[in-house]
Short mmCIF file of C-alpha atoms in Angstrom, two decimals:
data_model
loop_
_atom_site.label_atom_id
_atom_site.label_comp_id
_atom_site.label_asym_id
_atom_site.label_seq_id
_atom_site.Cartn_x
_atom_site.Cartn_y
_atom_site.Cartn_z
CA MET A 1 0.02 0.41 -0.37
CA SER A 2 1.25 3.34 -0.27
CA ILE A 3 0.53 6.66 0.14
CA SER A 4 -1.38 9.08 -2.03
CA PRO A 5 -2.36 12.64 -1.53
CA GLY A 6 -6.46 11.34 -1.22
CA ASP A 7 -5.18 9.56 2.02
CA PRO A 8 -6.59 10.96 5.32
CA GLY A 9 -4.37 12.10 7.45
CA GLN A 10 -1.20 11.96 4.96
CA PHE A 11 0.38 14.69 3.30
CA PRO A 12 3.12 13.97 1.20
CA GLY A 13 5.68 16.85 0.12
CA PRO A 14 5.62 18.22 -3.41
CA GLY A 15 8.08 16.11 -5.69
CA ALA A 16 8.12 13.33 -2.77
CA PRO A 17 8.28 9.79 -4.05
CA GLN A 18 5.55 7.67 -2.46
CA VAL A 19 6.47 4.99 0.05
CA PRO A 20 4.88 2.04 1.29
CA HIS A 21 3.34 3.27 4.39
CA ALA A 22 4.66 0.14 6.41
CA ARG A 23 8.03 1.09 5.57
CA LEU A 24 7.15 4.79 6.13
CA ASP A 25 5.85 3.93 9.85
CA ARG A 26 9.24 1.65 9.98
CA ARG A 27 10.88 5.18 9.59
CA GLN A 28 9.08 6.86 12.06
CA VAL A 29 9.70 4.30 14.59
CA VAL A 30 13.50 4.06 13.68
CA SER A 31 13.97 8.07 13.92
CA GLY A 32 12.39 8.36 17.08
CA PHE A 33 14.26 5.26 18.68
CA LEU A 34 17.43 7.14 17.32
CA PHE A 35 16.17 10.42 18.61
CA GLY A 36 15.64 8.57 22.19
CA CYS A 37 18.95 6.97 22.01
CA GLY A 38 20.73 10.08 21.11
CA ILE A 39 19.05 12.20 23.88
CA ALA A 40 19.52 9.62 26.55
CA ALA A 41 23.42 9.65 25.65
CA SER A 42 24.31 13.19 24.97
CA VAL A 43 21.56 14.63 27.28
CA ILE A 44 20.89 12.81 30.46
CA ASP A 45 24.00 10.79 30.99
CA LEU A 46 26.85 13.25 29.23
CA PHE A 47 25.23 16.39 30.76
CA ILE A 48 23.79 15.12 33.90
CA PHE A 49 26.72 12.14 35.05
CA HIS A 50 29.48 13.35 33.08
CA LEU A 51 29.63 17.12 33.07
CA VAL A 52 27.30 18.10 35.86
CA LEU A 53 27.77 15.78 38.86
CA GLN A 54 30.91 14.68 37.28
CA TRP A 55 30.40 10.82 38.49
CA HIS A 56 32.02 9.15 36.07
CA HIS A 57 33.02 9.38 32.67
CA PHE A 58 32.41 7.04 29.66
CA TYR A 59 36.06 4.91 29.86
CA ASP A 60 37.13 5.19 33.68
CA ARG A 61 39.91 2.76 33.03
CA SER A 62 42.92 5.02 32.13
CA THR A 63 44.13 8.46 32.72
CA PRO A 64 41.61 11.64 33.12
CA GLU A 65 43.03 12.71 30.18
CA VAL A 66 41.66 9.68 28.13
CA ALA A 67 38.28 9.52 29.90
CA LEU A 68 37.87 13.33 28.51
CA ILE A 69 38.90 12.20 24.98
CA ALA A 70 36.18 9.33 25.73
CA ASP A 71 33.89 11.29 26.62
CA GLY A 72 34.28 13.92 23.55
CA PHE A 73 33.98 10.75 21.35
CA PHE A 74 30.87 9.62 23.33
CA HIS A 75 29.60 13.10 22.80
CA ALA A 76 29.62 13.21 19.20
CA PHE A 77 28.31 9.50 18.66
CA GLY A 78 25.14 10.57 20.52
CA TRP A 79 24.63 13.94 18.97
CA PHE A 80 25.29 12.27 15.66
CA ILE A 81 22.95 9.53 16.26
CA THR A 82 20.22 12.36 17.58
CA VAL A 83 20.86 14.48 14.68
CA ALA A 84 19.96 11.16 12.14
CA GLY A 85 17.25 10.85 14.00
CA LEU A 86 16.06 13.88 13.42
CA PHE A 87 16.79 13.78 9.78
CA LEU A 88 14.84 10.45 9.06
CA LEU A 89 11.89 12.33 11.15
CA ALA A 90 12.12 15.09 8.48
CA ASP A 91 11.93 12.72 5.69
CA VAL A 92 9.22 11.03 6.96
CA ARG A 93 7.01 14.13 7.57
CA ARG A 94 8.14 15.17 3.56
CA ARG A 95 6.32 12.22 2.71
CA SER A 96 3.78 11.95 5.14
CA GLY A 97 2.05 12.89 8.50
CA ILE A 98 3.64 11.77 11.78
CA ASN A 99 2.10 9.97 14.17
CA TRP A 100 3.67 11.77 17.23
CA ARG A 101 2.02 9.57 20.04
CA ARG A 102 3.75 6.78 18.10
CA TRP A 103 7.04 9.15 17.40
CA ALA A 104 7.46 9.79 21.14
CA GLY A 105 6.80 5.75 22.20
CA ALA A 106 9.86 5.01 19.89
CA THR A 107 11.82 7.79 21.61
CA ALA A 108 11.10 6.45 25.25
CA THR A 109 11.97 3.23 24.03
CA GLY A 110 15.15 4.43 22.66
CA VAL A 111 15.91 6.31 26.00
CA GLY A 112 15.03 2.93 27.86
CA LEU A 113 16.86 0.47 25.89
CA PHE A 114 20.25 2.85 25.84
CA GLN A 115 19.89 3.68 29.74
CA LEU A 116 19.17 -0.29 30.09
CA PHE A 117 22.24 -1.22 27.78
CA ASP A 118 24.44 0.96 29.40
CA GLY A 119 23.61 -0.04 32.79
CA VAL A 120 24.04 -3.46 32.04
CA VAL A 121 26.55 -3.94 29.57
CA ASN A 122 29.29 -1.17 30.09
CA HIS A 123 28.66 -1.11 33.76
CA LYS A 124 28.10 -4.64 34.87
CA VAL A 125 29.55 -6.26 31.92
CA LEU A 126 32.47 -4.68 30.51
CA ARG A 127 33.21 -2.48 33.75
CA ILE A 128 34.13 0.83 31.75
CA HIS A 129 32.86 2.88 34.56
CA GLN A 130 30.54 3.16 37.31
CA ILE A 131 27.47 5.29 37.74
CA ARG A 132 29.52 6.58 40.79
CA TYR A 133 32.80 5.24 42.72
CA ASP A 134 33.77 4.76 46.43
CA VAL A 135 30.12 4.31 47.43
CA ASP A 136 27.75 1.14 47.50
CA VAL A 137 26.85 1.25 44.26
CA LEU A 138 23.70 -1.28 44.21
CA PRO A 139 20.94 1.50 44.92
CA TYR A 140 22.31 3.89 42.18
CA ASP A 141 22.33 -0.03 39.93
CA VAL A 142 18.70 -0.36 40.95
CA VAL A 143 17.76 3.22 40.25
CA TRP A 144 19.33 3.48 36.84
CA ILE A 145 18.22 -0.03 35.28
CA GLY A 146 14.90 0.00 37.23
CA SER A 147 13.99 3.48 35.57
CA ALA A 148 15.22 2.26 32.40
CA LEU A 149 13.14 -0.79 32.18
CA ILE A 150 10.08 1.63 33.03
CA ILE A 151 10.71 3.95 30.47
CA LEU A 152 11.22 0.89 27.94
CA ALA A 153 7.82 -0.67 29.10
CA VAL A 154 6.08 2.73 28.35
CA GLY A 155 7.80 3.28 25.32
CA SER A 156 6.95 -0.20 23.93
CA PHE A 157 3.28 0.17 25.45
CA VAL A 158 2.73 3.27 23.49
CA LEU A 159 4.60 2.05 20.52
CA TRP A 160 1.66 -1.39 20.78
CA ARG A 161 -1.19 1.15 21.39
CA THR A 162 -0.75 3.37 18.55
CA ARG A 163 0.78 0.37 15.53
CA PRO A 164 -0.54 0.88 12.15
CA ARG A 165 -4.14 -0.27 11.82
CA GLU A 166 -3.11 -3.33 9.21
CA ALA A 167 -0.87 -4.22 12.27
CA ARG A 168 -3.59 -4.09 15.00
CA ALA A 169 -6.05 -6.33 11.94
CA THR A 170 -3.52 -9.12 11.10
CA THR A 171 -2.89 -9.34 15.29
CA ARG A 172 -7.12 -9.48 15.55
CA GLY A 173 -6.78 -12.18 12.95
CA ARG A 174 -3.65 -14.30 14.42
CA GLU A 175 -6.01 -14.20 17.74
CA GLY A 176 -9.16 -15.52 15.95
CA THR A 177 -7.84 -18.13 14.27
#
């Protein structure tokens, strides 16, 4: 199924090639997911925990100079995926309307998944940094990973509730058989 100017709620931009609706929906979700990962990395983690609180750096297993360089690369990567998500959003917007609730769900999913990955893989498996040092990290880990799971669950629920009509019909068809 492709989007045409007559589809209700869809506004293809001038000269925008028609793209199947499922593909546009996937791009919209990927856009929100990338934006969420970038915001979690570049705003929540970097600004709050690295710069303001100065609790840790991205890579704390070397000298302070190496830690700052690692933060710089982490910062650049975080903003790169944020901007990539916004470019993808602009492309979807040019081709059709945006379901902002679905995009917000994808963004929350990206934030939650990034925080969960950071808390489990970076903190516990690879041990390249911890949330804090010289304290009992268990309460911090519980809050970090617990909040990531809650944000991920909320984002996933919103994505599930806002899935396109065709996907809902397919799900109902499977449940009915």
